[in-house]
Coordinates of C-alpha atoms and ligand atoms in Angstrom, one line a residue:
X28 CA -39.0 65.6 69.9
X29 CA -38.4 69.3 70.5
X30 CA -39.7 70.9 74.0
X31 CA -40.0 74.4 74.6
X32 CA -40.0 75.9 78.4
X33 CA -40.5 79.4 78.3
X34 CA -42.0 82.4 80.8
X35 CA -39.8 80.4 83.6
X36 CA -39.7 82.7 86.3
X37 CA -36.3 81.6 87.3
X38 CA -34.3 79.1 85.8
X39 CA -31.3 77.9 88.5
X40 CA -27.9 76.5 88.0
X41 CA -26.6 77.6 85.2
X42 CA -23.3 76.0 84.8
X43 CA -20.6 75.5 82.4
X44 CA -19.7 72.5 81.1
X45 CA -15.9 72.8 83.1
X46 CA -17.7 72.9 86.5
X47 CA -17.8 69.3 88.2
X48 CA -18.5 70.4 91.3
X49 CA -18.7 73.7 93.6
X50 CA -16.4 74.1 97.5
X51 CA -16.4 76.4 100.0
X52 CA -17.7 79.7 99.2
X53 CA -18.2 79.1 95.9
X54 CA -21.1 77.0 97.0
X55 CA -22.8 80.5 98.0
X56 CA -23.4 80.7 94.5
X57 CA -26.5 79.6 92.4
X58 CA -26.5 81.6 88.8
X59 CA -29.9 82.1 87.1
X60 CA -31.9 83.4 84.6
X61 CA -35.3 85.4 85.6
X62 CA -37.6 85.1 83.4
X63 CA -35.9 82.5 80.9
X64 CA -36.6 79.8 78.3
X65 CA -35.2 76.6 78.2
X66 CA -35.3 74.1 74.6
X67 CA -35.3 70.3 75.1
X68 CA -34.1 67.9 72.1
X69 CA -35.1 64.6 72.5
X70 CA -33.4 63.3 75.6
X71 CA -30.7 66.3 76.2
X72 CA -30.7 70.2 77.3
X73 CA -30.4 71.7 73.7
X74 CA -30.2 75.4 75.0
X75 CA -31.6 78.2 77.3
X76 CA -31.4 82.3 77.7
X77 CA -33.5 85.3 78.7
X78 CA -37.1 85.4 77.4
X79 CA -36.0 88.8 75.8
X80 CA -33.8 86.9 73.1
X81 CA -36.6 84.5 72.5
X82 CA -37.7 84.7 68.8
X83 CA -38.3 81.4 67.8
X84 CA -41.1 79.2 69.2
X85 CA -41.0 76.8 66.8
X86 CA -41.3 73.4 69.1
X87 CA -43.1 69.8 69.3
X88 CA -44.2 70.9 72.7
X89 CA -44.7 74.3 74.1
X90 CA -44.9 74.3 78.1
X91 CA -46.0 77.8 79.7
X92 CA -44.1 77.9 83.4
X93 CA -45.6 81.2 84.4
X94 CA -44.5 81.6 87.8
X95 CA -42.9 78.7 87.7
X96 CA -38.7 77.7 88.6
X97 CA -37.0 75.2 86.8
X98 CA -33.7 73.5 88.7
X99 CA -32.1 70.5 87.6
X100 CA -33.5 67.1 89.6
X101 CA -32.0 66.2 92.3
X102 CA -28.7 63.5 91.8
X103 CA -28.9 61.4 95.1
X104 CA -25.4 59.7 95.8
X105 CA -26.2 57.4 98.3
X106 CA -29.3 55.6 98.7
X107 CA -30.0 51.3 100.1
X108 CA -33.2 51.4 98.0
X109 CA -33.5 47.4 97.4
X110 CA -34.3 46.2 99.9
X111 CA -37.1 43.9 101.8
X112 CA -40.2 44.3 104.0
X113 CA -39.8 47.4 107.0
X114 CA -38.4 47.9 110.4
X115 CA -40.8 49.6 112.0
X116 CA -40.9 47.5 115.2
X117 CA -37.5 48.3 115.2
X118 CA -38.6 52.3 114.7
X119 CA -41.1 51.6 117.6
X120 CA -38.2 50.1 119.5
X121 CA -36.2 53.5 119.7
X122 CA -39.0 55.1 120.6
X123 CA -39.5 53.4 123.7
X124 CA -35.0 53.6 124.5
X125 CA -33.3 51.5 122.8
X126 CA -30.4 52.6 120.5
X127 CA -29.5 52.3 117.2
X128 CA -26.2 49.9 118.4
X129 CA -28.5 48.1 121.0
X130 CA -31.2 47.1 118.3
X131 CA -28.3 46.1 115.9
X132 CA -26.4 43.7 118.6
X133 CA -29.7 41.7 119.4
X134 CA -29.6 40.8 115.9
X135 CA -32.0 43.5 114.7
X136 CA -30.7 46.4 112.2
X137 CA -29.0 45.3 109.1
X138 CA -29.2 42.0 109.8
X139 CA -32.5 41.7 110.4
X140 CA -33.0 43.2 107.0
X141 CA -30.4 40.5 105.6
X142 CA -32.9 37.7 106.7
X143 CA -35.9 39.0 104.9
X144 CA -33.8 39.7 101.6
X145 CA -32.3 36.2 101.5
X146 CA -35.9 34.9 101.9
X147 CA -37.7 37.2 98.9
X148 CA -37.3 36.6 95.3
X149 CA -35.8 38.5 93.1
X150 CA -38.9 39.5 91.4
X151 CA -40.4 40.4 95.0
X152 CA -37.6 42.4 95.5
X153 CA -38.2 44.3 91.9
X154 CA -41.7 44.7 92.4
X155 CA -40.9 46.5 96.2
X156 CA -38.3 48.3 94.6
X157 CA -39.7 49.7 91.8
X158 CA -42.2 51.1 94.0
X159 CA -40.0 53.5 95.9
X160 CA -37.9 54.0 92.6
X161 CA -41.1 55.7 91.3
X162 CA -41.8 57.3 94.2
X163 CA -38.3 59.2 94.5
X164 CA -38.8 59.9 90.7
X165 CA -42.2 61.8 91.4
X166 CA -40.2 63.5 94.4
X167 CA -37.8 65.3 91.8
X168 CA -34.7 62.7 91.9
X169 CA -33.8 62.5 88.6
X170 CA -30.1 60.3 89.1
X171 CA -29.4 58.0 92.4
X172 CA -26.9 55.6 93.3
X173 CA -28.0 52.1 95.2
X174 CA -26.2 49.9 97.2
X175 CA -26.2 46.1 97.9
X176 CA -25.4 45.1 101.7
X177 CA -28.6 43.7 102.4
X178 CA -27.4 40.1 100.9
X179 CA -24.4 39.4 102.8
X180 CA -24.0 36.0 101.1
X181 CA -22.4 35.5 97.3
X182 CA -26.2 34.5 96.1
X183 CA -28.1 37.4 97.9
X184 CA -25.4 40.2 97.0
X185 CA -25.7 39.1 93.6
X186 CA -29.3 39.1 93.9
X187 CA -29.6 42.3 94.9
X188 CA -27.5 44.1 92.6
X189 CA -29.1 42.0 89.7
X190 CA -32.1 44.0 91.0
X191 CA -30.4 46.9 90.5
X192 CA -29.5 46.0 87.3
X193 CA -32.9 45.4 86.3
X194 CA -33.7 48.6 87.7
X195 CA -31.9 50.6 85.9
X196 CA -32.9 48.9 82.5
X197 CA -36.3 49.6 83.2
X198 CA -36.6 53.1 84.1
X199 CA -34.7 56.3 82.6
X200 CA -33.6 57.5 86.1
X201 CA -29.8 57.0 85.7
X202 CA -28.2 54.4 88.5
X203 CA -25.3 53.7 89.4
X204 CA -24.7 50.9 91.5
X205 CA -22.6 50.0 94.5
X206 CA -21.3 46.4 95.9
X207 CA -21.6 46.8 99.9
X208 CA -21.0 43.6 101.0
X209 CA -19.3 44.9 104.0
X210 CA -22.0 46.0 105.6
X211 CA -22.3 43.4 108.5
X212 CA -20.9 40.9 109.7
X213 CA -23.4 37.8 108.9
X214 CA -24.1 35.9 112.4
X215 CA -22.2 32.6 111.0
X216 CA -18.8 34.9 110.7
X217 CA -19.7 36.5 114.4
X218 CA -16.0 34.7 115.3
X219 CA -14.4 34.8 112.4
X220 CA -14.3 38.1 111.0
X221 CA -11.5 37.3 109.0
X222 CA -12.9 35.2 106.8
X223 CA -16.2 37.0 105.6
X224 CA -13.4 40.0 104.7
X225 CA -11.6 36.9 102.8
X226 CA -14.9 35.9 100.9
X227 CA -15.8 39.3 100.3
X228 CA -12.1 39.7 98.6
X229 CA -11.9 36.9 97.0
X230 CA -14.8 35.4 95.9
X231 CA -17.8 38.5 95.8
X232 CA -15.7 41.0 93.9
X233 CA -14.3 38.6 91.4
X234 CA -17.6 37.8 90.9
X235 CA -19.4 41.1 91.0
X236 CA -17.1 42.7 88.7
X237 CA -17.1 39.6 86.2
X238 CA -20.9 40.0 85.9
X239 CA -20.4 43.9 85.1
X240 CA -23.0 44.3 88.5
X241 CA -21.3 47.6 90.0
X242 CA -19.5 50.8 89.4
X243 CA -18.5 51.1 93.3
X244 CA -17.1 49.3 96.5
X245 CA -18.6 50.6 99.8
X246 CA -18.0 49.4 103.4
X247 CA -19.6 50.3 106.8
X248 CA -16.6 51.2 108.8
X249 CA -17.5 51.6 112.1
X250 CA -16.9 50.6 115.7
X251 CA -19.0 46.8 115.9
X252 CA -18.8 46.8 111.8
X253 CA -15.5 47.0 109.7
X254 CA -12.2 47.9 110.9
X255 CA -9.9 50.2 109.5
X256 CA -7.8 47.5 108.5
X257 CA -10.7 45.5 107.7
X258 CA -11.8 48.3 105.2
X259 CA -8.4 48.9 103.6
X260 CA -8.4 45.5 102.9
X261 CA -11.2 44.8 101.0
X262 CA -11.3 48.7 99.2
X263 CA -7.6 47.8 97.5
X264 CA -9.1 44.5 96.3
X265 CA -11.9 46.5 95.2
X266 CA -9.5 49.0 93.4
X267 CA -7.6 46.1 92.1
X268 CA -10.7 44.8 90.3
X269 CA -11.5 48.6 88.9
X270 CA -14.2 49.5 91.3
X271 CA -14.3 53.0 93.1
X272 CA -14.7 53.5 96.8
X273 CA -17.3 55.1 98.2
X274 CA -17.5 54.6 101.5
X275 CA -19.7 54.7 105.0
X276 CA -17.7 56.0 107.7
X277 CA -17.9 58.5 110.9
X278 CA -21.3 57.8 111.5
X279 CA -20.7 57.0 115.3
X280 CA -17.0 57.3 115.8
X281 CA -14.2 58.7 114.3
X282 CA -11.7 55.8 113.7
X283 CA -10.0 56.8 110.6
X284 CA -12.3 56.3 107.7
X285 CA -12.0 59.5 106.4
X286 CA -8.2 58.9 105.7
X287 CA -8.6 55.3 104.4
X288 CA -11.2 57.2 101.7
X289 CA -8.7 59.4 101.1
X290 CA -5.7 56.9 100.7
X291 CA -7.6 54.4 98.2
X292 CA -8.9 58.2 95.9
X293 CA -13.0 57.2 97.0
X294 CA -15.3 59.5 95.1
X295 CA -17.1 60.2 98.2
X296 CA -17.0 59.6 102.4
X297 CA -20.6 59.7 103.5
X298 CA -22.4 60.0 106.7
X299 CA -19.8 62.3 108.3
X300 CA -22.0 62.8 111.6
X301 CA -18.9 63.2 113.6
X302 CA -15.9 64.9 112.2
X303 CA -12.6 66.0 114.4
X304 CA -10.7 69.2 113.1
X305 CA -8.1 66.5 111.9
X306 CA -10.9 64.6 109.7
X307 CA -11.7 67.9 108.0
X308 CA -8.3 68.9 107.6
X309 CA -7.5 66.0 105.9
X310 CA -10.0 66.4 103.4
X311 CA -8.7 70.3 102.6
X312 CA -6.8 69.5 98.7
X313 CA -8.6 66.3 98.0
X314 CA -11.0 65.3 95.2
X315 CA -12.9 63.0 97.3
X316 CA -16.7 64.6 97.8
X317 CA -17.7 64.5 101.6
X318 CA -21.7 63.8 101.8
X319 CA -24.0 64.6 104.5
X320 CA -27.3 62.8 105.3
X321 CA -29.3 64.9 107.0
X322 CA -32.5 62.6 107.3
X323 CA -30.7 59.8 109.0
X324 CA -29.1 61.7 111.5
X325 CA -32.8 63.3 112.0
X326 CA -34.6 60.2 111.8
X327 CA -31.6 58.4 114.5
X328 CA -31.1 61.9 116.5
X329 CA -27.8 62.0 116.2
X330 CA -25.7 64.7 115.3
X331 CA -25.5 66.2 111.9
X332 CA -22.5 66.4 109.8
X333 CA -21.1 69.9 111.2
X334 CA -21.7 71.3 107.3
X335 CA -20.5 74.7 108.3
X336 CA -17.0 73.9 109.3
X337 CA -16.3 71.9 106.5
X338 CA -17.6 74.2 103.9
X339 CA -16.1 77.6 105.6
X340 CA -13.0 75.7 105.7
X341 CA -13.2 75.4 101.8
X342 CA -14.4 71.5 101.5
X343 CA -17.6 70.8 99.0
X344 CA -20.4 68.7 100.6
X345 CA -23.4 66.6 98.9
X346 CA -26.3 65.5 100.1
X347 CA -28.1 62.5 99.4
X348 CA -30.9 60.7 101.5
X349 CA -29.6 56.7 102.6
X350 CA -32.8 55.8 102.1
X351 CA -33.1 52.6 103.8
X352 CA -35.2 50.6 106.0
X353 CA -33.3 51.2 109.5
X354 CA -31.6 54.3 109.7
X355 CA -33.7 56.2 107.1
X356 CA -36.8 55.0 105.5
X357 CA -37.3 58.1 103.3
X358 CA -35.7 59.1 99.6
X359 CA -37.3 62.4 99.8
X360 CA -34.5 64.8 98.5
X361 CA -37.1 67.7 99.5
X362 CA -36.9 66.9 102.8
X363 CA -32.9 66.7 102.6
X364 CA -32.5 70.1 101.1
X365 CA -35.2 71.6 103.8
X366 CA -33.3 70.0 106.7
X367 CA -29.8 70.9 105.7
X368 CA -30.9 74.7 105.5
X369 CA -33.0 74.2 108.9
X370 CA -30.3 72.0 111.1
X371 CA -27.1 72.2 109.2
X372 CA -27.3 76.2 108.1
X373 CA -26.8 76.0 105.1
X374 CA -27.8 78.4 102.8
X375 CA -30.7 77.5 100.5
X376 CA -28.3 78.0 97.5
X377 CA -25.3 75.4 99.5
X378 CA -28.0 73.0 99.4
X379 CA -29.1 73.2 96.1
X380 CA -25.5 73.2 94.5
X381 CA -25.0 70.0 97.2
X382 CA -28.1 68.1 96.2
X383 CA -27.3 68.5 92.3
X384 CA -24.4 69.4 90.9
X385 CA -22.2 67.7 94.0
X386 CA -24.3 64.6 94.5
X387 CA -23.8 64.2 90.3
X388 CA -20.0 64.3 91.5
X389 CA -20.6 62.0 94.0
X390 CA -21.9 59.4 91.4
X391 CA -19.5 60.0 89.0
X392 CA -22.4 61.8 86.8
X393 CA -21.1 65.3 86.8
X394 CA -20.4 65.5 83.1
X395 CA -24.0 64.3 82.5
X396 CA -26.4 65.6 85.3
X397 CA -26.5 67.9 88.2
X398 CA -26.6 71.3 86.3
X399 CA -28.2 73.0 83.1
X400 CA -25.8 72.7 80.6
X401 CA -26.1 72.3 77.2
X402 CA -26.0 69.0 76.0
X403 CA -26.6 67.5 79.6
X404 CA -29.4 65.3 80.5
X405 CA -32.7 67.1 80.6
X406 CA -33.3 66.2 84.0
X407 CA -35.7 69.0 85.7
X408 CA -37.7 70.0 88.8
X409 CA -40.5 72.1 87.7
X410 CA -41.8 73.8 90.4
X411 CA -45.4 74.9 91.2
X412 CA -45.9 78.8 91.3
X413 CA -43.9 79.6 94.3
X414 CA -42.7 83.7 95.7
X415 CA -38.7 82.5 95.3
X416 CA -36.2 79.6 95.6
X417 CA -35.5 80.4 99.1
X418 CA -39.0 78.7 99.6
X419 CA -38.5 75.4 98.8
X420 CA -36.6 74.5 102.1
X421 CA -38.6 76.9 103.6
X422 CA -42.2 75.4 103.0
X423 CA -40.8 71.9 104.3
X424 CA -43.5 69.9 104.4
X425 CA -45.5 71.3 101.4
X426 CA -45.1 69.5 98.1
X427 CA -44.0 72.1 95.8
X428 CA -43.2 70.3 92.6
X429 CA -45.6 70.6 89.5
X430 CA -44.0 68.0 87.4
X431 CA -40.3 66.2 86.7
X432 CA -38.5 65.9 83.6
X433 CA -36.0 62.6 83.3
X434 CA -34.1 62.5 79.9
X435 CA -36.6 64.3 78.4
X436 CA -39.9 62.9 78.8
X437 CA -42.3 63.7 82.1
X438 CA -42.9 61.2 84.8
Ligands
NIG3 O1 -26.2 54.2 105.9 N1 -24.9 52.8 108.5 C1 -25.0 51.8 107.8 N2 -25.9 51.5 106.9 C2 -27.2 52.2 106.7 C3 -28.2 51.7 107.7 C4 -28.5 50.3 107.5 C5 -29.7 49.8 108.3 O2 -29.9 50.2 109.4 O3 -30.3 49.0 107.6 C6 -26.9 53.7 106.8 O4 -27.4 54.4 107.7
FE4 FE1 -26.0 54.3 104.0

């Protein structure tokens, strides 16, 4: 099946096949054609130019995008999206004082999402998941990452990556999927801590990784969650057992996260809401992505990750939603990219290089997705007829796309 885009008013990111991700100033960057043309094969990009070298129209499917851009979808790196039931009592909670921490130490927060997991089915938990996995499709998100850590027993984790698993076989989004059974400590280990890090070592890694259920470890480590040591511990039996780190840290505190990402080579250190000059530093020289997530830290009111410093200091930076059911219950990567320009300052072109190209990092997927390149997935935002790109965080609340392109076909 052959597809031909042509008339695009501006086709964006343009990469190179060498390029696996864009730092510091470079992110300033977004190269385009105006008024371009774009060919689809089947599931891949198959070429692209200006509209002036166009002689050939020969194609299964001829799309018109007058007025239209074309960007590649959005590659979120970080998402909870299994999960069961809401927390909106929680939500209403907050509202009326309580913290974030408070809710989580009277047995609300993760673990209150941990109770309605273990009680749904698997198939429950497919049919709730699937629903927001078409939803983020619709929304332009054309690659995403999901995490366990709603399980925090052997059975639910598996459970939940299973669902994952059965995800990702039945949609062409690409997934990749993460085992975070750190995430909480479950109320029987309240006083033994020791020995949920010992199951999660020895027993739910084996185990995970025997049943081919994820590409990466995560852990929460935070002040009330996982320790330092706690997290080193269970990332090198992760490592041992070839799984990545990608990790949760510096959401609340700055404990020494970023440097335990950066000892055990993690792909990515997300949240990143508080950062000391020493945290960035350390990242200066690394390969390990640093990811922001703007709508938690707008949906919690706490700070945002201080994008600025990190990137005029030379560092990359992805964003990616954490769509969850506490901290963020939203995979809208249009919302991301509007607040990053709106609270973080970034430019529109940081954000859109952060939410493809460095979020495809973030997964692993760079070689694959995040750009157009030839022989990449054809994974596109097509954009109703809008004045420039610049508008798309501007116009925040408006839904600007016309229709999405995963490996080839429309959703
Ligand atoms: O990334 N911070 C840890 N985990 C999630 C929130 C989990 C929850 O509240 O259910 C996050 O924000
Ligand atoms: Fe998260």
């Amino acid at each position: 099946m052959k597809t031909l885009l042509f008339n695009i008013k501006e086709l964006l990111q343009i990469r190179d096949e060498s390029i696996k991700k864009v730092s510091g100033v470079d992110m300033k960057e977004l190269p385009s054609i105006k008024n371009a043309y774009l060919r689809v094969e089947d599931e891949r990009i198959e070429g692209y130019g200006s509209m002036e070298d166009l002689v050939d129209f020969n194609a299964d499917q001829l799309i018109d995008a007058r007025g239209q851009i074309i960007l590649p979808a959005w590659c979120d790196s970080h998402t909870h999206l299994v999960f069961a039931g809401h927390r909106e009592g929680e939500f209403v909670d907050r509202i009326n004082g309580l913290s974030y921490e408070e809710i989580a130490s009277r047995g609300g927060g993760i673990l209150n999402s941990a109770k309605k997991l273990q009680d749904s089915s698997e198939q429950e938990l497919f049919e709730q998941s699937s629903q927001r996995l078409q939803e983020v499709m619709r929304l332009g998100t054309g690659a995403i990452e999901i995490k366990s850590g709603y399980g925090l027993t052997p059975e639910a984790e598996l459970k939940m990556l299973q669902v994952i698993k059965t995800l990702a076989n039945s949609f062409p989004i690409s997934i990749r999927s993460t085992f975070l059974g750190a995430h909480a400590f479950p109320e029987v280990f309240k006083n033994d801590k020791e020995a949920y890090v010992d199951q999660i070592c020895e027993k739910m890694i084996p185990k995970v990784v025997e049943n081919k259920l994820a590409d990466f470890i995560d852990v929460f480590c935070e002040v009330g969650y996982f320790s330092v040591e706690q997290t080193e511990r269970i990332l090198k039996a992760g490592v041992k057992h070839g799984l990545k780190p990608k990790i949760h840290v510096n959401q609340f505190n700055s404990i020494g996260g970023v440097q335990s990402g950066i000892k055990y080579k993690a792909l990515s250190v997300d949240h990143l809401e508080v950062m000391t000059q020493e945290d960035i530093g350390s990242l200066i020289d690394t390969e390990v992505m640093p990811v922001a997530l703007p709508s938690c830290s707008y949906f919690l009111s706490i700070p945002y990750t201080p994008a600025r410093l990190m990137i005029d200091q030379g560092l990359p930076l992805a964003l990616a939603t954490d769509f969850n059911p506490g901290s963020t219950p939203s995979g809208n990567m249009n919302f991301v990219v509007a607040t990053a320009c709106i609270k973080m300052k970034m430019t529109p072109e940081e954000a859109i290089n952060a939410a493809t190209i460095n979020g495809a990092y973030a997964m692993g997927l760079s070689d694959s997705h995040g750009s157009i390149t030839r022989g990449k997935f054809a994974n596109l935002i097509i954009t109703k007829d809008i004045p420039t790109y610049s508008f798309i965080p501007y116009a925040f609340g408006s839904n600007l796309i016309d229709k999405v392109m995963i490996k080839g076909s429309f959703v």
